[in-house]
Coordinates of C-alpha atoms in Angstrom, one line a residue:
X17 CA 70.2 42.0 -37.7
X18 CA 73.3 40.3 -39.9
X19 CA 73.3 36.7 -39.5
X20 CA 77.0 35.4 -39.1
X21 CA 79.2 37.0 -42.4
X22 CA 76.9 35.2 -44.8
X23 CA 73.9 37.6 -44.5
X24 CA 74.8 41.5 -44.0
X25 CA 71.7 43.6 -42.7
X26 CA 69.1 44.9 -45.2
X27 CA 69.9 42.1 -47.8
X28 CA 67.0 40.2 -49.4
X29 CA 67.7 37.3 -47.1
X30 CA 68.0 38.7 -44.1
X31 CA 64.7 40.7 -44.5
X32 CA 63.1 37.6 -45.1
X33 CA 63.9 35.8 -42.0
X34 CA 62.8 38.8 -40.6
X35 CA 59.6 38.8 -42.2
X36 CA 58.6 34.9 -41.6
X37 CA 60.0 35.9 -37.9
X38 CA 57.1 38.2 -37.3
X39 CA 54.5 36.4 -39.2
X40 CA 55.5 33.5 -36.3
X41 CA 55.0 36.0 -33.9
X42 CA 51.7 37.4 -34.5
X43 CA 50.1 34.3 -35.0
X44 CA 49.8 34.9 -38.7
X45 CA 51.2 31.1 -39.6
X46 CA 49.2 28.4 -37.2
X47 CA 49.6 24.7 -38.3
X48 CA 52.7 22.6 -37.7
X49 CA 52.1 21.8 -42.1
X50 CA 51.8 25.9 -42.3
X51 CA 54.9 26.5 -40.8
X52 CA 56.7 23.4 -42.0
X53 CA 56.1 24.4 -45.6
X54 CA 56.9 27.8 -44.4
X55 CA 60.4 27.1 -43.2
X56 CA 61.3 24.9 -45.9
X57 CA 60.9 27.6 -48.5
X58 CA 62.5 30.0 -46.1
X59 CA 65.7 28.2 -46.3
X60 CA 65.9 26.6 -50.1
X61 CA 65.7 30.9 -51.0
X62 CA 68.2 31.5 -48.4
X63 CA 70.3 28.7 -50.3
X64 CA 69.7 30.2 -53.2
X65 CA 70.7 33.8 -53.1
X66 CA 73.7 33.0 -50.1
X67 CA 77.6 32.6 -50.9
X68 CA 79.3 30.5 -48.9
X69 CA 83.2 28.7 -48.9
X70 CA 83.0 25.7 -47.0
X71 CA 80.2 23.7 -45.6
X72 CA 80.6 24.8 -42.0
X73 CA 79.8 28.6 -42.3
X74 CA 76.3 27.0 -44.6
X75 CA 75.0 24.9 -41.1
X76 CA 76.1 27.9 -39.0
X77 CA 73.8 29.7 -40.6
X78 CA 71.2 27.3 -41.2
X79 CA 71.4 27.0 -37.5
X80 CA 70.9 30.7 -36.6
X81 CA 68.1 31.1 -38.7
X82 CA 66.5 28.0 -36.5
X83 CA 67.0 29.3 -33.3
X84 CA 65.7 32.7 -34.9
X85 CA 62.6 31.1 -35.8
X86 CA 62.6 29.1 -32.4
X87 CA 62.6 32.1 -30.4
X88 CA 59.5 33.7 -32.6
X89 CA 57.5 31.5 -31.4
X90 CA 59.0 28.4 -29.0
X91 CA 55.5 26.4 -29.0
X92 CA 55.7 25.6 -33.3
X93 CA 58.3 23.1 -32.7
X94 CA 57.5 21.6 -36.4
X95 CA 60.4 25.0 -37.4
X96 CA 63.3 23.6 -36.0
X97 CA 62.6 20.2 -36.9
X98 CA 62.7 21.3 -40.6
X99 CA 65.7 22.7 -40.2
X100 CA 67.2 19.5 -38.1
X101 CA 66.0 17.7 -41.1
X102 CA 67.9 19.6 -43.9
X103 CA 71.0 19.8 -41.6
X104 CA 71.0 16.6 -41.7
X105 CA 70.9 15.6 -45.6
X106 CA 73.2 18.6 -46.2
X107 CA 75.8 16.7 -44.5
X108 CA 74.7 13.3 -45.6
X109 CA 75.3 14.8 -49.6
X110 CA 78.7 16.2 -48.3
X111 CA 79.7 12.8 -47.2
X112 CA 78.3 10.8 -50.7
X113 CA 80.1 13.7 -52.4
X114 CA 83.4 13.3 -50.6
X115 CA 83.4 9.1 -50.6
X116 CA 83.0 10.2 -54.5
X117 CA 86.1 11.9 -54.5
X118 CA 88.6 9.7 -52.5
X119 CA 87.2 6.6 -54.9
X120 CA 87.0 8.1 -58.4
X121 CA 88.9 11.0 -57.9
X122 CA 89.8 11.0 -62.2
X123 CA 86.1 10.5 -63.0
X124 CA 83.7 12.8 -63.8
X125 CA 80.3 13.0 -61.9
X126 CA 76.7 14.3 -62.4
X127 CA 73.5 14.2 -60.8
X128 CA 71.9 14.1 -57.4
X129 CA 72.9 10.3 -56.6
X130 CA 76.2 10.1 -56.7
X131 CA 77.5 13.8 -56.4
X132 CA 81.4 14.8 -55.9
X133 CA 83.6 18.0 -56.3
X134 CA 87.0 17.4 -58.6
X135 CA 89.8 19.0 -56.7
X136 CA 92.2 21.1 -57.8
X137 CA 95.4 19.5 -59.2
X138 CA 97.2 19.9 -55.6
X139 CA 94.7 17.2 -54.5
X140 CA 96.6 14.9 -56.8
X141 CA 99.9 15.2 -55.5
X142 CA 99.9 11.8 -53.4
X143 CA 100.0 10.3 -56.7
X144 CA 102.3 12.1 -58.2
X145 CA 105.5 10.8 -56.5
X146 CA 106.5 9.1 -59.2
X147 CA 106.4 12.7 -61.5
X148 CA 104.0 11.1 -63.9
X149 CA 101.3 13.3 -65.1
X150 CA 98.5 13.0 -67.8
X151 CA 96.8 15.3 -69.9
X152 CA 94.3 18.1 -68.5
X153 CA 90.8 17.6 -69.0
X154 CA 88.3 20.4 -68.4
X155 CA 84.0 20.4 -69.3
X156 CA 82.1 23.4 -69.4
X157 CA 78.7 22.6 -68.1
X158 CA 76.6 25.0 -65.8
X159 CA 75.0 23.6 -62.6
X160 CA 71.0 23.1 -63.5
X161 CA 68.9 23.6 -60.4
X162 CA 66.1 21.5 -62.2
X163 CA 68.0 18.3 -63.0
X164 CA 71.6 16.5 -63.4
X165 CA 74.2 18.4 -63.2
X166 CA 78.1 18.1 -63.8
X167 CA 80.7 19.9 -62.5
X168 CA 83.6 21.4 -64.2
X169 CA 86.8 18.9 -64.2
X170 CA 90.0 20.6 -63.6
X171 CA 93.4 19.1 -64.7
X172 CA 95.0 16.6 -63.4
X173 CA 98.9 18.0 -63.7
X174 CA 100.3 19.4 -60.6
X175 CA 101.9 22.5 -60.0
X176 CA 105.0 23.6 -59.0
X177 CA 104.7 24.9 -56.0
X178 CA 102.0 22.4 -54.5
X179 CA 104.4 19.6 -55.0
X180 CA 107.4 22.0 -53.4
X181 CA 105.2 21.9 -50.2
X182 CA 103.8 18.9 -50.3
X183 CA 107.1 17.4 -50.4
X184 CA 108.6 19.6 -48.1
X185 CA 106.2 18.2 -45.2
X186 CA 106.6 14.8 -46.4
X187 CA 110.1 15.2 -45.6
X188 CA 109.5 16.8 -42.4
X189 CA 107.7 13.4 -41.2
X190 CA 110.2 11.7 -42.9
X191 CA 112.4 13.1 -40.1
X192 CA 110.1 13.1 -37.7
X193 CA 110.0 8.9 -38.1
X194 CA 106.4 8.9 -39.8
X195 CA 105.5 6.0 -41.0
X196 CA 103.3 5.2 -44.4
X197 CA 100.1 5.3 -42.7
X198 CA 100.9 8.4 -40.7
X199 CA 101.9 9.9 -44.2
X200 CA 98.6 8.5 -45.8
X201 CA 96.3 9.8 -43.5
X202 CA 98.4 13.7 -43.8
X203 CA 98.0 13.8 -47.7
X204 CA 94.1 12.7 -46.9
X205 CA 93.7 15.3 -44.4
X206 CA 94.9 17.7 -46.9
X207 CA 92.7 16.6 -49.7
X208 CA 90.2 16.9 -47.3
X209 CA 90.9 20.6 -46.4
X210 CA 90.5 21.2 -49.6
X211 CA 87.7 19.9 -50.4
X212 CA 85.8 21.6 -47.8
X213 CA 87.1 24.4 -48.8
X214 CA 85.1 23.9 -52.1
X215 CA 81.8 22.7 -51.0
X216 CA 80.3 25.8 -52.5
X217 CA 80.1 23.8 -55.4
X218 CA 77.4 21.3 -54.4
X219 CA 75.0 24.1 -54.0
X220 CA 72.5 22.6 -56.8
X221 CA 72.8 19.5 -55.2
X222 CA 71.8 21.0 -51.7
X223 CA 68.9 23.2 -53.1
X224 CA 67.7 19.7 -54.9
X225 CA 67.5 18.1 -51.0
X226 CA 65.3 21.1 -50.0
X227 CA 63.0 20.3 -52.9
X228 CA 63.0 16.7 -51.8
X229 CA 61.8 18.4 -48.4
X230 CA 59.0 20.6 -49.9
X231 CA 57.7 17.9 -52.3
X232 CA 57.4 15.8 -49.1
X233 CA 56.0 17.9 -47.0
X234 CA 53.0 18.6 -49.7
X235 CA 52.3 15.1 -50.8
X236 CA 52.1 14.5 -46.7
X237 CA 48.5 14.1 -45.7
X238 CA 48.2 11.6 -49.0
X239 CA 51.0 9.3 -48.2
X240 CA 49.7 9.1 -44.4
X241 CA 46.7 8.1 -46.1
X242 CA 48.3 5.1 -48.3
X243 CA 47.8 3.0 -45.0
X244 CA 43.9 3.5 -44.1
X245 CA 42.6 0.4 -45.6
X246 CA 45.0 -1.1 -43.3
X247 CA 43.3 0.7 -39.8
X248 CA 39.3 1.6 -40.6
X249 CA 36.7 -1.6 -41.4
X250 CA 33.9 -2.0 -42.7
X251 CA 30.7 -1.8 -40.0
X252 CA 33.0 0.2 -37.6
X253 CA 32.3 4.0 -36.0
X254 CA 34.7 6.1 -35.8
X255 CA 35.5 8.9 -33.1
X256 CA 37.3 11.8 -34.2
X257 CA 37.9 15.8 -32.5
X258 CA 38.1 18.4 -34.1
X259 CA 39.7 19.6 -38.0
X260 CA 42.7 17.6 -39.2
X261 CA 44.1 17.8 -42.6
X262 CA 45.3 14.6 -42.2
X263 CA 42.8 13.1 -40.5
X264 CA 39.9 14.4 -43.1
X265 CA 42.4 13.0 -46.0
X266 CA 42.9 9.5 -43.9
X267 CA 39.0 8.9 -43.2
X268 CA 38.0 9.9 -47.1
X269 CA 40.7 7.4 -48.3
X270 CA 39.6 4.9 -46.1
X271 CA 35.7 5.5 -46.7
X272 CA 36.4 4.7 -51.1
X273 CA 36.5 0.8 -49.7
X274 CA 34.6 0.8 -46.6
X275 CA 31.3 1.5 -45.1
X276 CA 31.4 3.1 -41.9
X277 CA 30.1 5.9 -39.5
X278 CA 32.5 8.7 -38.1
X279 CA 31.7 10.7 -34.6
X280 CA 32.9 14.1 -35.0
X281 CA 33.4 15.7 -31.7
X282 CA 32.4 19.8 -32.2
X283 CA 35.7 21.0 -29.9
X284 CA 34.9 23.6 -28.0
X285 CA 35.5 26.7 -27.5
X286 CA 37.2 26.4 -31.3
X287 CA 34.3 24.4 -33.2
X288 CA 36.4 23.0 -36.0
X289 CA 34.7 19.9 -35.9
X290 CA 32.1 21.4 -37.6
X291 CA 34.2 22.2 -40.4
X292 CA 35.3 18.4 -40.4
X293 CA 31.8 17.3 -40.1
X294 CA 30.9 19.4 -42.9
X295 CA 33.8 18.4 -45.0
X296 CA 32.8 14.8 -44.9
X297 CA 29.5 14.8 -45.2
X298 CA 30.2 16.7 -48.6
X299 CA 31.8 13.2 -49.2
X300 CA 28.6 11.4 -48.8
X301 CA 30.5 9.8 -45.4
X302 CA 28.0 9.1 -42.5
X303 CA 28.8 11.7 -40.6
X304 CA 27.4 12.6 -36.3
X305 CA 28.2 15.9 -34.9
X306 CA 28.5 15.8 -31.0
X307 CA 29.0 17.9 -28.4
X308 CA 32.0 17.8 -26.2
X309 CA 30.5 16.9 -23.7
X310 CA 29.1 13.7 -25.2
X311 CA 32.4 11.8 -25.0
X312 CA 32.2 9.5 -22.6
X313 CA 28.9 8.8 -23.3
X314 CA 29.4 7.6 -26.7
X315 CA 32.4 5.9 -26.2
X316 CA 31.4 2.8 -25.7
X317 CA 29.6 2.8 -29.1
X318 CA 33.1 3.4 -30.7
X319 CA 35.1 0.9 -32.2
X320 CA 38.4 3.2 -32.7
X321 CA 39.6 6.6 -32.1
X322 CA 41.4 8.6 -35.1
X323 CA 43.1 11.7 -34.1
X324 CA 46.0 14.4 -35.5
X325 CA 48.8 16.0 -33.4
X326 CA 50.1 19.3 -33.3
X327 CA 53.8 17.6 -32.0
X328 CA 55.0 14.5 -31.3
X329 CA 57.7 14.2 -28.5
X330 CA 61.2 12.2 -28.0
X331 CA 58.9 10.1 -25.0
X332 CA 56.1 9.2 -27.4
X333 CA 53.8 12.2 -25.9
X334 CA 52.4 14.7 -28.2
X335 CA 50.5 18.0 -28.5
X336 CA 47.1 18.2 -30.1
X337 CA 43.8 19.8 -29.8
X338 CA 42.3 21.0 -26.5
X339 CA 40.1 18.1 -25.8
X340 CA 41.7 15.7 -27.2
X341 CA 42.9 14.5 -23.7
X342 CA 39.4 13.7 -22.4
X343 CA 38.6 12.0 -25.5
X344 CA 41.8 9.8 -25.0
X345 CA 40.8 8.8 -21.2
X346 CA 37.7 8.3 -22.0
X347 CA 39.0 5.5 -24.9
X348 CA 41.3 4.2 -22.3
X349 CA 38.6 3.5 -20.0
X350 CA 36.8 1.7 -22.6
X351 CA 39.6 -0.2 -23.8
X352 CA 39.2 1.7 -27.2
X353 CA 42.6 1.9 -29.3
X354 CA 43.9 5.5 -30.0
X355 CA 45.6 5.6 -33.3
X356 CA 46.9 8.8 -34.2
X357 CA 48.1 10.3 -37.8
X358 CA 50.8 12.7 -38.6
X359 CA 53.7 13.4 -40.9
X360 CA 57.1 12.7 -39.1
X361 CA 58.2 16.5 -39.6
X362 CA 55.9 16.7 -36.3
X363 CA 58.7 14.6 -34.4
X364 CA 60.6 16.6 -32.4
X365 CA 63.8 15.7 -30.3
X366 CA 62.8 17.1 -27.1
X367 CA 61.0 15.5 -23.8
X368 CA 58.2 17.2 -21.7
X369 CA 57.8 14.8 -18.8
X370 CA 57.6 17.6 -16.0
X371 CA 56.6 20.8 -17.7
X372 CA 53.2 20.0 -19.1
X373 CA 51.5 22.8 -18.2
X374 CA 53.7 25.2 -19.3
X375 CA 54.3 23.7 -22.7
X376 CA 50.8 24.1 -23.4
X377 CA 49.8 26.7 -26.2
X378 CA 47.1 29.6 -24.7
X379 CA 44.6 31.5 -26.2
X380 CA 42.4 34.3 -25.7
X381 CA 39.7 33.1 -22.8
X382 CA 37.2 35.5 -24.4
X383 CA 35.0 32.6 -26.0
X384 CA 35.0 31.0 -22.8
X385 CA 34.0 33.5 -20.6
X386 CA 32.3 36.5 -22.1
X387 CA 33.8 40.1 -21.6
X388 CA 30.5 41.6 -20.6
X389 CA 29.9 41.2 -16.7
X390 CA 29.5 43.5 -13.7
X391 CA 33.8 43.7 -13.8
X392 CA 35.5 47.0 -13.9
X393 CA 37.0 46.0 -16.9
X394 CA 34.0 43.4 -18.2
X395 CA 33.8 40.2 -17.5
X396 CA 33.3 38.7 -13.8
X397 CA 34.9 40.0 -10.9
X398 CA 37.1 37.8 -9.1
X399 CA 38.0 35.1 -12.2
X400 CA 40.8 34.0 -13.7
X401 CA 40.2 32.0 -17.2
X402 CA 42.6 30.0 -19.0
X403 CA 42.2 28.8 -22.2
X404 CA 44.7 26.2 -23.7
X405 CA 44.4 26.0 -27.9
X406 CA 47.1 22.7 -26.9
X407 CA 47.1 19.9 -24.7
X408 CA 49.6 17.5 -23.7
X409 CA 48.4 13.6 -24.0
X410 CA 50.8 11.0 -22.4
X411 CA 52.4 8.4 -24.6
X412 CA 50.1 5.4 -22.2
X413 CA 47.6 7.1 -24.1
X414 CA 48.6 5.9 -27.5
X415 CA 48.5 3.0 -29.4
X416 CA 49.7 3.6 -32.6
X417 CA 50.9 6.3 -34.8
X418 CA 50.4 6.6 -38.5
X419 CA 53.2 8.4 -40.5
X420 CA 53.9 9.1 -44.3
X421 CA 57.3 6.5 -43.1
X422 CA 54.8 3.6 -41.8
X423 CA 53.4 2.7 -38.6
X424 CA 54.9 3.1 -35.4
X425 CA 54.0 2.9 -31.8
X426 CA 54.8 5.5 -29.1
X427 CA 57.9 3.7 -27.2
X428 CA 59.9 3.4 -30.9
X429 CA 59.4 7.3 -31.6
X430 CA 62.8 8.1 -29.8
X431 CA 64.1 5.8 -32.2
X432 CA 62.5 7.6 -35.3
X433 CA 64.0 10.5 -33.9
X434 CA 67.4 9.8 -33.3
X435 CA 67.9 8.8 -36.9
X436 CA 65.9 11.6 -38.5
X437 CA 68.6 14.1 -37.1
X438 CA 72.0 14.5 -35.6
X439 CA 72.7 14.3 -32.3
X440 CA 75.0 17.9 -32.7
X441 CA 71.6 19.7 -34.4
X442 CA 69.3 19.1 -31.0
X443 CA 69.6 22.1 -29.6
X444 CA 70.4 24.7 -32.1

C-alpha cells in the first residue's frame, strides 16, 4: 500500500508501517506505554528516511499512518494520541520558525529554540523598492540531528526576474486601488508561500521534537512518581489491582519515606497482581495478596485506593483493568478516595458516554470457563462467556489523577486535552 506520494509501495517505510500494523493486530504490542513508545519510533524513522516539500504533504502523512494504526487495532487509543501530539509540535516549530523569519529575516539562526528558514532572495523584495542591495552572505554548515544546527544563509540581492513580477503585481493593485496594507499583507502572503514551500529544511528540528517525545515517554512512570510523597502517608494501607508500571514505580517512590501497608488485589482471570505483589515485596514493602473477591470486605480497612489506566477519556472516564470497577464502587461506598496514575499520552480526545460496552477490550473466555465439558465442541452446552481484559469506570468514580504534568481531577481532563492537540487532528 503507497501512502500519499511520500511513501511508494515496497520502500523501507512503508514496510514498516506495515510491520508495526500487524504486530497491533495480533496482539503482539499490549500496553498503552508499549505502543506509545512503539509509535513514536515509528514516526521519528519515518521522518528520517521521507522527502517532503512543504509542511502540509509531512501531517498528511503523519495522519494516514494514524488512522492506519487506528484501524489495526481501534481499542489502543494511546497510537493516535502520539501522533496528535507530534502533529501538534510539528506545527508549533513551523510557527517559532516562521515568526523567526518575518522578525529577523537578515539574521542567521541555529538550534532547536528559536529555529527559522532564510528565504531565497525573492523573499526580500518588499524591501527592495528602494533598489538597495547589500552583499551576499552564504555559511556552509550541515544540519546535526544530535544538536544545534544552522541553516545555510542565502544572499540577500534580488533577482531580476523576481522583482520584474513582483513589481508587475504591485502595479496591478496599484490599479486595482490597493491600499498599503492590502499591498503589505500580498508581499507577506508571498513570503509566506515560499516559505512553506521550504519547510523541508526544518527536518532536524522536527526529528529533535520526536526525541523530545521518546525521552518523555521513557522517563514516564518516574516523573508520575515525583509527586508520591505528596499522596501516600505514613500508617496508611493502600489498595491496589492488579500490575501497573506506574503504579509499582509510584508506591516504591513513595515507600523510601513512608511506612505503610499495600493490598494487592490478585485480578482474576489475569493474576497480575501477583506479579505486583511479588515485585514489592522484593522491595521489602509490606505487601497482602487478596482475592478478588475480598474487595468489599477489606475496604473499609483502606485508607486510599491507587490504581493505573489503560485510557483516559475527553469526559474524565477511563479504561483500566477488568476489576477495577468493583474495586472503585466498593471505595465509593466507603467514602475511600480513588486516585489514579498515568502519563498524559493516555488522554485521548474522544467521549464514551453511551457505548461502554462496546468499547470494552475482550479476551479469550477460556480461563473463565474451561474448554472441557459435555459440549460438542468442549465446554458447557448452552453458555455464552464473555471475558472483558478492559472496563470502563465513570469519571464520579475518580478523584484525582496523577500525571508526569501534575495533578488533575477528572472534570479538568477535557481541558488537558484540548491543549495537548489541535482541534483539526481529532479525528484523523
Amino acid at each position: 500500500m503507497a501512502y500519499s506520494n511520500l511513501l511508494k509501495p515496497d520502500e523501507p517505510g512503508t514496510l514498516l508501517v506495515e510491520k508495526v500494523c500487524t504486530r497491533l493486530r495480533r496482539r503482539q504490542i499490549v500496553g498503552s506505554h508499549n505502543i506509545a513508545l512503539e509509535t513514536a519510533q515509528l514516526i521519528y524513522a519515518i521522518v528520517r528516511v521521507v522527502k517532503f516539500s512543504t509542511l502540509d504533504e509531512l501531517l498528511a502523512l503523519l495522519k494516514l499512518i494514524g488512522r492506519r494504526l487506528n484501524e489495526a487495532n481501534p481499542k489502543e487509543l494511546a497510537s493516535g494520541n502520539i501522533v496528535r501530539r507530534i502533529l501538534r509540535l510539528f506545527r508549533e516549530e513551523y510557527r517559532a520558525a516562521a515568526a523567526t523569519q518575518i522578525t529577523q529575516p537578515s539574521t542567521p539562526l541555529s538550534g532547536p529554540e528559536t529555529p527559522g528558514l532564510h528565504a531565497p532572495s525573492s523573499h526580500y523584495l518588499s524591501q527592495d523598492l528602494s533598489m538597495t542591495t547589500t552583499p551576499p552572505r552564504t555559511q556552509n554548515h550541515s544540519p546535526n540531528l544530535g544538536g544545534t544546527s544552522t541553516l545555510p544563509v542565502p544572499s540577500r540581492a534580488p533577482s531580476l526576474s523576481n522583482f520584474v513580477a513582483f513589481r508587475h503585481s504591485r502595479a496591478q493593485l496599484e490599479r486595482s486601488g490597493s491600499t498599503l496594507s492590502e499591498l503589505t499583507q500580498a508581499a507577506a502572503s508571498i513570503e509566506n508561500e515560499e516559505f512553506m514551500r521550504q519547510s523541508a529544511k526544518l527536518k532536524p528540528i522536527f526529528i529533535q521534537a520526536i526525541e523530545e517525545v521518546i525521552g518523555e515517554l521513557e522517563t514516564t512512570h518516574d516523573d508520575v512518581a515525583k509527586g508520591a510523597r505528596e499522596h501516600i502517608h505514613s500508617a496508611e494501607v493502600i489498595m491496589t489491582l492488579g500490575h501497573s508500571k506506574t503504579v509499582e514505580t509510584f508506591i516504591k517512590h513513595a515507600y523510601r519515606d513512608r511506612k505503610f501497608t499495600v493490598i494487592v488485589v490478585e485480578s482474576a482471570p489475569s493474576y497480575l497482581g501477583h506479579t505486583m505483589a511479588k515485585s514489592l515485596s522484593a522491595s521489602n514493602i509490606p505487601t497482602i495478596l487478596i482475592p478478588d473477591s475480598s474487595v468489599h470486605a477489606l475496604m473499609p480497612r483502606v485508607t486510599k485506593v491507587v490504581l493505573g489506566a489503560h485510557s483516559i477519556l475527553a469526559n474524565g472516564g477511563l479504561f483500566a483493568l477488568s476489576g477495577t470497577l468493583s474495586a472503585c464502587l466498593a471505595a465509593k461506598a466507603f467514602s475511600k478516595p480513588v486516585v489514579v496514575t498515568t502519563g498524559q499520552f493516555k488522554f485521548a480526545p474522544v467521549w464514551n458516554l453511551y457505548h461502554e460496552h462496546g468499547a470494552v477490550d475482550f479476551q479469550s473466555p477460556g480461563n473463565v470457563l474451561g474448554y472441557e465439558g459435555d459440549g460438542s465442541a468442549g465446554g458447557i452446552t448452552g453458555v455464552t462467556t464473555n471475558a472483558p481484559y478492559y472496563e470502563y469506570i465513570r469519571p464520579e468514580l475518580i478523584n484525582l489523577f496523577v500525571t508526569n504534568e501534575g495533578d488533575h481531577s477528572p472534570s479538568y481532563i477535557y481541558r488537558i486535552i484540548k491543549e495537548a492537540y489541535d482541534e483539526e487532528d481529532v479525528e484523523l
